[in-house]
PDB file of C-alpha atoms in Angstrom:
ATOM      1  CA  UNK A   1     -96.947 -98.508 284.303  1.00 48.00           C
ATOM      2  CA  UNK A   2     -99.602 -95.817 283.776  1.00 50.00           C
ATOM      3  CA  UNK A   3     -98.000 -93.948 286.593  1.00 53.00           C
ATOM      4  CA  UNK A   4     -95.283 -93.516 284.542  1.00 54.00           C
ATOM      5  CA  UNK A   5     -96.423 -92.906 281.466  1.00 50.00           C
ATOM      6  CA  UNK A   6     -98.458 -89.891 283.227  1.00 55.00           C
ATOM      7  CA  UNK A   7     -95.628 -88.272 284.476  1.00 56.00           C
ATOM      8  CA  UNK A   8     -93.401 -88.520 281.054  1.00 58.00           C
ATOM      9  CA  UNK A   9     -96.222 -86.974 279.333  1.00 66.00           C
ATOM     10  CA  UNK A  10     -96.030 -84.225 282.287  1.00 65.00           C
ATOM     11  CA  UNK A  11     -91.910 -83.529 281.201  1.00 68.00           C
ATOM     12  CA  UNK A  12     -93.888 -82.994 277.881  1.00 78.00           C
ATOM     13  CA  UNK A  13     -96.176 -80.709 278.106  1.00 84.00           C
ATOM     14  CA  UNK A  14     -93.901 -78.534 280.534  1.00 83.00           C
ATOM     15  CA  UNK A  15     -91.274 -78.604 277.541  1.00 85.00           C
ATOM     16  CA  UNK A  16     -93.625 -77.511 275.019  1.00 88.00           C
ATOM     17  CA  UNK A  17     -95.108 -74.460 276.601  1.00 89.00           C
ATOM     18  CA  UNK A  18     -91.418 -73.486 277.889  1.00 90.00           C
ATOM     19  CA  UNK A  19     -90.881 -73.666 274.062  1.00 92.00           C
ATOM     20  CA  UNK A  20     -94.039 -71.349 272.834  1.00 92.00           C
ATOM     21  CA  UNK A  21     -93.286 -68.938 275.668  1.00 93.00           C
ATOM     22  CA  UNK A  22     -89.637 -68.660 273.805  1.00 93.00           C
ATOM     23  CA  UNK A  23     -90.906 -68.795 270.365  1.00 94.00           C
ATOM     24  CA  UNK A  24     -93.700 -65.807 271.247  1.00 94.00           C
ATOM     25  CA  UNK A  25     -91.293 -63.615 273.161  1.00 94.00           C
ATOM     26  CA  UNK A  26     -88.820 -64.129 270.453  1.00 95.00           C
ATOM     27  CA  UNK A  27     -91.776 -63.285 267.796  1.00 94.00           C
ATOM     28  CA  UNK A  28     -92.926 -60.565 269.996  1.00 92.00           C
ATOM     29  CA  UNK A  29     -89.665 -58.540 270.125  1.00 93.00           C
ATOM     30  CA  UNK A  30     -88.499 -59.116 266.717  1.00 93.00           C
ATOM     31  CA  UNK A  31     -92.213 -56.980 265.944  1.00 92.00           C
ATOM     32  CA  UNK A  32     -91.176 -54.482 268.785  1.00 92.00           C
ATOM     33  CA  UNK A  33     -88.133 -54.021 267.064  1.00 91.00           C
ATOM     34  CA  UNK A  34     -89.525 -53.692 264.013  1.00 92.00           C
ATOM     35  CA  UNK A  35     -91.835 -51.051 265.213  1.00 90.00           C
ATOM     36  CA  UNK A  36     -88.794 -48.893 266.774  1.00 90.00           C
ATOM     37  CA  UNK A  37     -87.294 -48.800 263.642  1.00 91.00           C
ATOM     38  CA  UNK A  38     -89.552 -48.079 261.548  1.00 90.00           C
ATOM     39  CA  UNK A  39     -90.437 -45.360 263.831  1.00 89.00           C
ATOM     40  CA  UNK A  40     -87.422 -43.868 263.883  1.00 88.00           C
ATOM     41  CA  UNK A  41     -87.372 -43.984 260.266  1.00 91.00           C
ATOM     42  CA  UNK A  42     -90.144 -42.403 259.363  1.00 90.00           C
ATOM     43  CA  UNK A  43     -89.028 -39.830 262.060  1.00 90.00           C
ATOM     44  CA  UNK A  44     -86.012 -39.351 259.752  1.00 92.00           C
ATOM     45  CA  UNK A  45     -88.002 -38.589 256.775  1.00 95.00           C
ATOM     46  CA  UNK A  46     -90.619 -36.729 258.280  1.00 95.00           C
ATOM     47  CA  UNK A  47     -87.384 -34.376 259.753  1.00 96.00           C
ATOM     48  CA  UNK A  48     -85.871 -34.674 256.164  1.00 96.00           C
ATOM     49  CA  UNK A  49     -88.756 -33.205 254.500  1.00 97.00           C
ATOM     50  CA  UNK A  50     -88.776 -30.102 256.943  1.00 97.00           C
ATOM     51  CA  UNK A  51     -85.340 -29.418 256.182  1.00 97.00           C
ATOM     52  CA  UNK A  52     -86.153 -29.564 252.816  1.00 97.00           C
ATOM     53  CA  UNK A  53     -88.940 -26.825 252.199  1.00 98.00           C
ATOM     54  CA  UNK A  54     -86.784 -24.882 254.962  1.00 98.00           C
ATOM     55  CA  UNK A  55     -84.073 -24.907 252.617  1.00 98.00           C
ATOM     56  CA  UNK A  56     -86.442 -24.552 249.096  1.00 98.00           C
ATOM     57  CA  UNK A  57     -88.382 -21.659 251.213  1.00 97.00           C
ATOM     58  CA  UNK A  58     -85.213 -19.740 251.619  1.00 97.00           C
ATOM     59  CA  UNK A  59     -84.260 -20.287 247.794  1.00 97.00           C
ATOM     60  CA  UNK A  60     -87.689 -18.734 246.615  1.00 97.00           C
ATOM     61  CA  UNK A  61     -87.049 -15.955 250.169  1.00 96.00           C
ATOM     62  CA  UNK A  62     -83.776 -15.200 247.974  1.00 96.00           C
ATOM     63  CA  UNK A  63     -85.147 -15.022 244.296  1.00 95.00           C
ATOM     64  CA  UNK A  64     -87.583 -12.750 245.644  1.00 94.00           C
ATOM     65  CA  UNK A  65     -84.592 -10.129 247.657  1.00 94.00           C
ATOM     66  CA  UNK A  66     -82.859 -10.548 244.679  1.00 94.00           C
ATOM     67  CA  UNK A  67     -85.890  -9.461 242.553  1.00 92.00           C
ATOM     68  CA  UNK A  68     -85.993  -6.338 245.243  1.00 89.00           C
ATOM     69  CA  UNK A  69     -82.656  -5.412 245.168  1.00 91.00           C
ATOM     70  CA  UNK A  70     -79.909  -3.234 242.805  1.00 91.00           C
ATOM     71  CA  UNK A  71     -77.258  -6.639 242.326  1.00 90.00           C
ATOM     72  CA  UNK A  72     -74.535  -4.152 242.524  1.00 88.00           C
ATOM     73  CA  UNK A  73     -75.331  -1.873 245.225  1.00 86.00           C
ATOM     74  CA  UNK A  74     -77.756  -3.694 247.748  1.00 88.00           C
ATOM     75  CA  UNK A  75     -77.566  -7.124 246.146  1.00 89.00           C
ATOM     76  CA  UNK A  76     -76.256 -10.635 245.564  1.00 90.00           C
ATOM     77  CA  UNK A  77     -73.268  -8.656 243.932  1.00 87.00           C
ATOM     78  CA  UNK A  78     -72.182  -7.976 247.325  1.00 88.00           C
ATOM     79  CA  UNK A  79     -72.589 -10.087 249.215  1.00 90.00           C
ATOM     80  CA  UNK A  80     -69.154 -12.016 251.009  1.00 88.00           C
ATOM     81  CA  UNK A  81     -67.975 -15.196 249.675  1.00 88.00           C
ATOM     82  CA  UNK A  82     -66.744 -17.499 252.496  1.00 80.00           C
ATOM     83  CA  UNK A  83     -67.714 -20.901 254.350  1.00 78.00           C
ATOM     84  CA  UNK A  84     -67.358 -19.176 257.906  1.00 83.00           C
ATOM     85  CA  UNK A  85     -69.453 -15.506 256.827  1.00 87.00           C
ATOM     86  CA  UNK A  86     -73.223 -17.452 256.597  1.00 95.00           C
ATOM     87  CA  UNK A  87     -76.203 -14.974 255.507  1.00 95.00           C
ATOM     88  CA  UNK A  88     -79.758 -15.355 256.692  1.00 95.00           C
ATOM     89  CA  UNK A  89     -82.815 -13.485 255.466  1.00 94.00           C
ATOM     90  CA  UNK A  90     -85.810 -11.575 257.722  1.00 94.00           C
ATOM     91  CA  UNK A  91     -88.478  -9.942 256.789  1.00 93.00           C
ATOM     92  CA  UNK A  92     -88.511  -6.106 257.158  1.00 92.00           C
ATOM     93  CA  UNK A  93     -92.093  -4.981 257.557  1.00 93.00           C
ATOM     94  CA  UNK A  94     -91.306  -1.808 258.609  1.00 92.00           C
ATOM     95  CA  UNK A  95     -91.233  -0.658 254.595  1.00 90.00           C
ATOM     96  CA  UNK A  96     -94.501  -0.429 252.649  1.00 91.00           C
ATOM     97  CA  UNK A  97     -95.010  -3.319 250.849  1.00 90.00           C
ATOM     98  CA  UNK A  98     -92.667  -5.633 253.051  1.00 91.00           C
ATOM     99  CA  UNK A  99     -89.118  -6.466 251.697  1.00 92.00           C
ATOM    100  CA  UNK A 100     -86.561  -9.265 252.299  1.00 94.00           C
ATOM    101  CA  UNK A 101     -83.580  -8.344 253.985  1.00 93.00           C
ATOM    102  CA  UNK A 102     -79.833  -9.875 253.905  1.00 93.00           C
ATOM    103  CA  UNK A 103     -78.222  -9.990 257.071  1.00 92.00           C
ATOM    104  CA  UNK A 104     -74.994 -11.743 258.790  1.00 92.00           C
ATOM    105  CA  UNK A 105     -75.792 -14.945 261.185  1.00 94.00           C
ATOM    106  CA  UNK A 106     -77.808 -18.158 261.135  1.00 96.00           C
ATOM    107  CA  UNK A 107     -81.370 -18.610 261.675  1.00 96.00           C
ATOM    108  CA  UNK A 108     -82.598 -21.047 264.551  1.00 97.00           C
ATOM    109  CA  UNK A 109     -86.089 -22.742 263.672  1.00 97.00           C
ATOM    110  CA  UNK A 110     -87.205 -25.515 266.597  1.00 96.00           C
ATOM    111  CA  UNK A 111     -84.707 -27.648 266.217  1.00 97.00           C
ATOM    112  CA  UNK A 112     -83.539 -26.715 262.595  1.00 98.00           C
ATOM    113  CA  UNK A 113     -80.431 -24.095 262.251  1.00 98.00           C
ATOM    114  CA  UNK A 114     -80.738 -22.485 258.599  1.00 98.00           C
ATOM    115  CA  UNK A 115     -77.679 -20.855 256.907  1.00 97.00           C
ATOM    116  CA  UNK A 116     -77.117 -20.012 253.231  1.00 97.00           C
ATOM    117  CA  UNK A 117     -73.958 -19.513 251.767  1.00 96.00           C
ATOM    118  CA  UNK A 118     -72.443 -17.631 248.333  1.00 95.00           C
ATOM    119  CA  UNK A 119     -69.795 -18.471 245.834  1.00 93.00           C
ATOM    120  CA  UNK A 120     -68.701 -17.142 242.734  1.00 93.00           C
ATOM    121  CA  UNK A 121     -68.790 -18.735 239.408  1.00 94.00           C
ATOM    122  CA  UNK A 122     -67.327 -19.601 236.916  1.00 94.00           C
ATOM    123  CA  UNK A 123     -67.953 -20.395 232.887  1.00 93.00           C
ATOM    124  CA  UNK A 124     -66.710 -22.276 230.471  1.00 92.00           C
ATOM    125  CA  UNK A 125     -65.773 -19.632 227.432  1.00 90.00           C
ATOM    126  CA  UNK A 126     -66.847 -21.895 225.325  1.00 91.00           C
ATOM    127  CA  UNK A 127     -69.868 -23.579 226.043  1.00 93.00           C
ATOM    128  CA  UNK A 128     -71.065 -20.923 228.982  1.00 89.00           C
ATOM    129  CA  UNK A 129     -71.684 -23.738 231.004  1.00 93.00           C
ATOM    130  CA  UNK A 130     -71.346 -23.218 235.024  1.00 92.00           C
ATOM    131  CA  UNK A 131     -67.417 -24.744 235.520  1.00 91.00           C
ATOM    132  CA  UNK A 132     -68.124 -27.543 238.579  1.00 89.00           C
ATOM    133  CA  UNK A 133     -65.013 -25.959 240.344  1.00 89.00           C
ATOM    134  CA  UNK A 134     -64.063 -21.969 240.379  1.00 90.00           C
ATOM    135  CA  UNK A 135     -61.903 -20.366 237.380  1.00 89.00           C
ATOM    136  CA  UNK A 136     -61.448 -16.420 238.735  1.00 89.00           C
ATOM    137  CA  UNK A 137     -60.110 -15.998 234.469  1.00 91.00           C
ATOM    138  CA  UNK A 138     -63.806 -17.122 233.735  1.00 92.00           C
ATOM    139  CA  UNK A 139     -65.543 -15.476 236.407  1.00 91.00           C
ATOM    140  CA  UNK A 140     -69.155 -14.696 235.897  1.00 93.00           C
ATOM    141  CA  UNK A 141     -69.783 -11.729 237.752  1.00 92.00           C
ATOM    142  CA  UNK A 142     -73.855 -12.049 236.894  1.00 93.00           C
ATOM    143  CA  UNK A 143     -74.294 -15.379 238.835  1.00 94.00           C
ATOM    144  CA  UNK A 144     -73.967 -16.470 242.519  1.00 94.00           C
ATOM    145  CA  UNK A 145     -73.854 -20.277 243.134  1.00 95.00           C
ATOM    146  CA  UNK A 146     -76.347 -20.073 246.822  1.00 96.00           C
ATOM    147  CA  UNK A 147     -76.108 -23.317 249.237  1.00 96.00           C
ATOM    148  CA  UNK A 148     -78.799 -23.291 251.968  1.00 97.00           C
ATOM    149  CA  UNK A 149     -77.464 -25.636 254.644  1.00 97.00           C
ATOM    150  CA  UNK A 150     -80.399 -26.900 257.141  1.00 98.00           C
ATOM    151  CA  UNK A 151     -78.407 -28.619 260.067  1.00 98.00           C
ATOM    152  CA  UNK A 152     -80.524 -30.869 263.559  1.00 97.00           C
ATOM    153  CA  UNK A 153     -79.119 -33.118 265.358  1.00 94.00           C
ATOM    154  CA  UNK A 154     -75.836 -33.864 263.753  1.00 94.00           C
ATOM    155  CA  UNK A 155     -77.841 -34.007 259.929  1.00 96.00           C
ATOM    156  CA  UNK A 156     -76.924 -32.030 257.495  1.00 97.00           C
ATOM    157  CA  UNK A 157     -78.880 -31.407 254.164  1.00 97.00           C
ATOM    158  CA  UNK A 158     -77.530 -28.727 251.628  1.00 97.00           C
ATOM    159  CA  UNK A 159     -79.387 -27.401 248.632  1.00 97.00           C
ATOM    160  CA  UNK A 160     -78.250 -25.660 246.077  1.00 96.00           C
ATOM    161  CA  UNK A 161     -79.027 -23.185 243.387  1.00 96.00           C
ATOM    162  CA  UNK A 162     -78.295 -20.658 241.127  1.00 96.00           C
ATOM    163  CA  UNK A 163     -78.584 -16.812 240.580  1.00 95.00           C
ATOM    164  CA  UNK A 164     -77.949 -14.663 238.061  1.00 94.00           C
ATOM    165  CA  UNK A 165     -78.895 -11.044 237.374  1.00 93.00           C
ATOM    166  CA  UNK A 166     -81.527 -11.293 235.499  1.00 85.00           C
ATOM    167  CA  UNK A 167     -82.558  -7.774 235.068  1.00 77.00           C
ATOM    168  CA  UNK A 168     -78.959  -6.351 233.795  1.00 68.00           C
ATOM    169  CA  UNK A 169     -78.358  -9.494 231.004  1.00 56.00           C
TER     170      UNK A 169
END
């Protein structure tokens, strides 16, 4: 009889470790998993927050051409207005002090592309609020709506901003 009882106690014992092995590998990947994602989440943000001052450093890049520039002649006032014509801005320290210069293309930084992008706008006669879509009978020839579009690995993040010539107003 104590035979038996010894090896039913055996079945027992084999069962429950067979059972904490489970229960701690299933434990131990749920925290792996866990881990991984919040990895690649805070790999996300950390990426989101370059893109950002990216895009905010060409905004203040811009204010400050814009600042150096004639808005008619040299300016935003000429610049081209479509989705497929994107601007980018370099430095040109071959002038005493250095100046910002407008020029056709993208700019490639790591794995960031940077573009920025014009549109006209509009007001409302009445109010002289910015119209949300285009009017060309209300077009405000003193103001450039400016999207900077920061694009990596299939993310997109777009801010925009305002311009207006400040110095002619």
């Amino acid at each position: 009889m104590k035979k038996k009882l010894h090896k039913n106690n055996q079945g027992f014992i084999f069962l429950e470790i067979v059972i904490a092995v489970a229960l701690i590998s299933i434990v131990f990947t749920t925290l792996l998993s866990v881990a991984f994602l919040s990895l690649n989440i805070s790999s996300s943000i950390q990426q989101t927050m370059v893109a950002d001052s990216l895009a905010k450093e060409e905004i203040e890049a811009l204010r400050t051409f814009r600042d150096g520039t004639t808005w008619l002649t040299d300016g935003l006032g000429v610049v081209s207005f479509t989705s497929s014509n994107p601007y980018r801005l370099t430095l040109n320290n071959g002038v005493n002090p250095p100046k910002w210069d407008l020029t056709a293309g993208t700019e490639t930084i790591g794995i960031f592309t940077r573009q920025v992008f014009f549109d006209k706008v509009s007001r409302d006669l009445t109010t002289k609020d910015i119209e949300s879509v285009y009017n060309a009978s209300h077009d405000d020839p003193e103001t450039r709506k400016v999207t900077v579009r920061i694009t990596w690995s299939g993310k997109t993040y777009n801010l925009v901003s305002y311009l207006t010539n400040w110095r002619d107003q």
